[in-house]
């Protein structure tokens, strides 16, 4: 998504030429020491190993809360890209062979006030329940964390939508790159987390993280 937006394309594109251009952009970054990781960020950022990371808003909030609560000597902040970011919604789907009675019991719980509050306290994502989300803002540890729970749809932001053609093109591009983390860890005193804005309904999806090591 970052490469597509940077190049001026829609993150929902199913144009093969645009996806290939984004792939080439990512390959240039990989040669310069950019790593492509997933949940490693939850340990690597508090351990002061990276300059900058792209993360979902809830993941950024979780890391900032951890640093704050554990009194880690680290100054964290976040920015939302001026060129735009993606607005996304997570969901839970009912499997065709599921035990529907138990499924609906769980869904009713997770959508109740207590269930939604428990969910967001565990996952740190903004709740779709307005009363719970406002509570997140009121009880946030810092003013900056409050902003992570503030929903702001800007003109340059885009809602990411599932498209089977786009998914196949992007999956094939990533599989052909096969990049991994490069270089040795370094210690930093300040890290900025770049937030990909999001609203959690119910559930969690895998987060794709981009990290850049500090140049020596």
Short mmCIF file of C-alpha atoms in Angstrom, two decimals:
data_model
loop_
_atom_site.label_atom_id
_atom_site.label_comp_id
_atom_site.label_asym_id
_atom_site.label_seq_id
_atom_site.Cartn_x
_atom_site.Cartn_y
_atom_site.Cartn_z
CA UNK A 1 0.00 0.00 0.00
CA UNK A 2 2.80 2.40 0.88
CA UNK A 3 4.47 1.96 -2.49
CA UNK A 4 1.22 2.36 -4.41
CA UNK A 5 0.22 5.53 -2.56
CA UNK A 6 3.73 7.00 -2.86
CA UNK A 7 3.62 6.45 -6.63
CA UNK A 8 0.23 8.13 -6.87
CA UNK A 9 -1.81 4.96 -7.42
CA UNK A 10 -4.86 3.68 -5.59
CA UNK A 11 -4.20 1.04 -2.94
CA UNK A 12 -7.21 -0.77 -4.44
CA UNK A 13 -5.66 -1.01 -7.90
CA UNK A 14 -5.94 -4.20 -9.94
CA UNK A 15 -3.70 -2.82 -12.68
CA UNK A 16 -0.71 -5.13 -13.14
CA UNK A 17 1.60 -2.36 -14.38
CA UNK A 18 0.92 -0.28 -11.27
CA UNK A 19 1.52 -3.25 -8.97
CA UNK A 20 4.80 -4.02 -10.77
CA UNK A 21 5.87 -0.38 -10.36
CA UNK A 22 5.16 -0.64 -6.62
CA UNK A 23 7.16 -3.87 -6.50
CA UNK A 24 10.14 -2.14 -8.14
CA UNK A 25 9.87 0.72 -5.59
CA UNK A 26 9.98 -1.79 -2.72
CA UNK A 27 12.97 -3.60 -4.22
CA UNK A 28 14.93 -0.33 -4.25
CA UNK A 29 14.19 0.11 -0.54
CA UNK A 30 15.25 -3.46 0.23
CA UNK A 31 18.66 -2.81 -1.33
CA UNK A 32 19.05 0.22 0.97
CA UNK A 33 18.43 -1.78 4.15
CA UNK A 34 14.66 -1.56 4.59
CA UNK A 35 13.28 -4.67 6.28
CA UNK A 36 9.83 -6.20 5.85
CA UNK A 37 8.57 -7.82 9.05
CA UNK A 38 5.32 -8.62 10.86
CA UNK A 39 4.77 -8.87 14.63
CA UNK A 40 8.51 -8.45 15.34
CA UNK A 41 7.74 -4.77 15.81
CA UNK A 42 6.24 -5.36 19.27
CA UNK A 43 9.68 -6.29 20.60
CA UNK A 44 11.97 -4.53 18.16
CA UNK A 45 10.60 -1.02 18.77
CA UNK A 46 10.83 -1.14 22.62
CA UNK A 47 14.30 -2.70 22.20
CA UNK A 48 15.33 0.43 20.25
CA UNK A 49 16.38 -1.43 17.12
CA UNK A 50 14.72 0.74 14.45
CA UNK A 51 14.28 4.35 13.37
CA UNK A 52 10.76 4.18 11.98
CA UNK A 53 8.00 1.64 11.50
CA UNK A 54 4.72 1.57 9.62
CA UNK A 55 2.01 0.18 11.88
CA UNK A 56 -1.72 0.03 12.34
CA UNK A 57 -3.07 2.54 14.85
CA UNK A 58 -3.90 -0.10 17.46
CA UNK A 59 -0.42 -1.63 17.25
CA UNK A 60 1.12 1.82 17.63
CA UNK A 61 -1.06 2.44 20.69
CA UNK A 62 -0.08 -0.90 22.23
CA UNK A 63 3.63 -0.18 21.82
CA UNK A 64 3.32 3.37 23.17
CA UNK A 65 1.31 2.10 26.18
CA UNK A 66 3.93 -0.56 26.87
CA UNK A 67 6.78 1.93 26.78
CA UNK A 68 4.81 4.29 29.03
CA UNK A 69 3.69 1.63 31.55
CA UNK A 70 7.08 -0.10 31.77
CA UNK A 71 8.88 3.27 32.00
CA UNK A 72 11.20 2.34 29.15
CA UNK A 73 13.68 5.12 28.36
CA UNK A 74 12.33 5.79 24.89
CA UNK A 75 10.51 8.74 23.32
CA UNK A 76 7.80 7.53 20.96
CA UNK A 77 5.58 9.54 18.67
CA UNK A 78 3.51 8.91 15.55
CA UNK A 79 2.49 10.68 12.37
CA UNK A 80 -0.23 10.07 9.80
CA UNK A 81 1.15 10.50 6.25
CA UNK A 82 0.05 13.73 4.58
CA UNK A 83 -0.20 11.93 1.22
CA UNK A 84 -2.90 9.72 2.68
CA UNK A 85 -3.35 6.41 4.45
CA UNK A 86 -5.85 3.57 4.48
CA UNK A 87 -9.05 3.45 6.51
CA UNK A 88 -9.79 -0.15 7.35
CA UNK A 89 -12.31 -2.22 9.26
CA UNK A 90 -11.70 -5.66 10.74
CA UNK A 91 -14.47 -8.21 10.98
CA UNK A 92 -15.42 -11.68 12.13
CA UNK A 93 -17.04 -14.09 9.70
CA UNK A 94 -19.22 -17.08 10.58
CA UNK A 95 -17.99 -20.32 9.06
CA UNK A 96 -20.60 -22.34 7.16
CA UNK A 97 -20.09 -25.33 9.48
CA UNK A 98 -19.87 -23.32 12.72
CA UNK A 99 -21.94 -23.92 15.84
CA UNK A 100 -24.24 -20.96 15.24
CA UNK A 101 -25.65 -20.88 18.77
CA UNK A 102 -22.22 -20.41 20.33
CA UNK A 103 -21.10 -18.07 17.56
CA UNK A 104 -24.01 -15.70 18.16
CA UNK A 105 -23.42 -15.84 21.91
CA UNK A 106 -19.86 -14.69 21.28
CA UNK A 107 -20.91 -12.01 18.79
CA UNK A 108 -23.54 -10.69 21.19
CA UNK A 109 -20.90 -10.54 23.92
CA UNK A 110 -18.23 -8.84 21.81
CA UNK A 111 -20.74 -6.23 20.63
CA UNK A 112 -22.04 -5.52 24.14
CA UNK A 113 -20.52 -2.64 26.12
CA UNK A 114 -18.56 -4.90 28.48
CA UNK A 115 -17.40 -7.17 25.66
CA UNK A 116 -16.35 -4.29 23.43
CA UNK A 117 -14.51 -2.66 26.33
CA UNK A 118 -12.67 -5.90 27.12
CA UNK A 119 -11.81 -6.33 23.44
CA UNK A 120 -10.35 -2.87 22.98
CA UNK A 121 -8.41 -3.03 26.26
CA UNK A 122 -6.78 -6.23 25.04
CA UNK A 123 -6.14 -5.18 21.43
CA UNK A 124 -5.83 -1.37 21.73
CA UNK A 125 -7.83 -0.72 18.55
CA UNK A 126 -10.56 1.91 18.30
CA UNK A 127 -13.95 0.41 19.06
CA UNK A 128 -16.93 0.69 16.68
CA UNK A 129 -19.06 1.43 19.75
CA UNK A 130 -19.01 5.19 20.20
CA UNK A 131 -19.46 4.98 23.99
CA UNK A 132 -16.46 2.65 24.29
CA UNK A 133 -14.32 4.73 21.92
CA UNK A 134 -15.07 7.91 23.85
CA UNK A 135 -14.04 6.06 27.00
CA UNK A 136 -10.75 5.15 25.32
CA UNK A 137 -10.14 8.83 24.65
CA UNK A 138 -11.03 9.89 28.21
CA UNK A 139 -8.77 7.30 29.86
CA UNK A 140 -5.79 7.53 27.48
CA UNK A 141 -2.45 7.97 29.25
CA UNK A 142 -1.32 10.88 27.06
CA UNK A 143 -2.80 13.45 24.70
CA UNK A 144 -1.02 11.80 21.78
CA UNK A 145 -2.57 8.41 22.55
CA UNK A 146 -5.99 10.09 22.54
CA UNK A 147 -5.35 11.01 18.91
CA UNK A 148 -4.91 7.34 18.03
CA UNK A 149 -8.54 6.77 19.02
CA UNK A 150 -9.84 9.81 17.15
CA UNK A 151 -11.39 8.88 13.80
CA UNK A 152 -10.62 11.39 11.07
CA UNK A 153 -11.53 10.65 7.43
CA UNK A 154 -9.49 12.98 5.24
CA UNK A 155 -9.98 13.58 1.53
CA UNK A 156 -6.63 11.97 0.69
CA UNK A 157 -7.34 8.80 2.70
CA UNK A 158 -8.79 5.70 1.07
CA UNK A 159 -10.89 2.80 2.31
CA UNK A 160 -9.12 -0.46 1.49
CA UNK A 161 -11.46 -2.98 -0.12
CA UNK A 162 -11.00 -6.65 -0.95
CA UNK A 163 -10.56 -7.40 -4.64
CA UNK A 164 -9.54 -10.94 -5.71
CA UNK A 165 -7.62 -9.71 -8.77
CA UNK A 166 -5.73 -7.10 -6.75
CA UNK A 167 -4.99 -9.63 -3.99
CA UNK A 168 -3.52 -12.12 -6.44
CA UNK A 169 -1.33 -9.48 -8.12
CA UNK A 170 -0.03 -8.14 -4.80
CA UNK A 171 0.51 -11.62 -3.32
CA UNK A 172 2.50 -12.66 -6.39
CA UNK A 173 4.59 -9.48 -6.19
CA UNK A 174 5.49 -10.06 -2.53
CA UNK A 175 6.24 -13.74 -3.14
CA UNK A 176 8.61 -12.87 -5.97
CA UNK A 177 10.49 -10.31 -3.85
CA UNK A 178 11.17 -12.56 -0.85
CA UNK A 179 12.94 -9.78 1.09
CA UNK A 180 14.12 -10.22 4.67
CA UNK A 181 15.54 -8.00 7.40
CA UNK A 182 19.07 -6.80 6.74
CA UNK A 183 21.91 -5.36 8.82
CA UNK A 184 22.58 -5.34 12.57
CA UNK A 185 20.38 -3.78 15.29
CA UNK A 186 21.27 -0.33 16.61
CA UNK A 187 20.18 1.53 19.73
CA UNK A 188 18.08 4.68 19.44
CA UNK A 189 16.60 7.17 21.89
CA UNK A 190 13.75 8.35 19.66
CA UNK A 191 11.52 6.40 17.28
CA UNK A 192 8.57 7.64 15.25
CA UNK A 193 5.70 5.27 14.51
CA UNK A 194 3.88 5.98 11.27
CA UNK A 195 0.23 5.11 11.73
CA UNK A 196 -2.03 3.46 9.23
CA UNK A 197 -5.41 4.66 10.48
CA UNK A 198 -7.96 2.04 11.38
CA UNK A 199 -11.17 1.15 13.15
CA UNK A 200 -11.51 -2.31 14.69
CA UNK A 201 -14.96 -3.87 14.54
CA UNK A 202 -14.16 -7.33 15.88
CA UNK A 203 -11.09 -9.46 15.27
CA UNK A 204 -7.48 -8.87 14.35
CA UNK A 205 -5.65 -9.11 11.03
CA UNK A 206 -1.94 -9.56 10.38
CA UNK A 207 -0.02 -6.31 10.24
CA UNK A 208 2.69 -5.83 7.63
CA UNK A 209 5.50 -3.73 9.00
CA UNK A 210 8.14 -1.74 7.16
CA UNK A 211 11.18 -0.72 9.17
CA UNK A 212 14.27 1.25 8.26
CA UNK A 213 17.54 1.00 10.14
CA UNK A 214 19.40 4.16 11.07
CA UNK A 215 22.29 5.00 8.78
CA UNK A 216 25.64 5.05 10.52
#
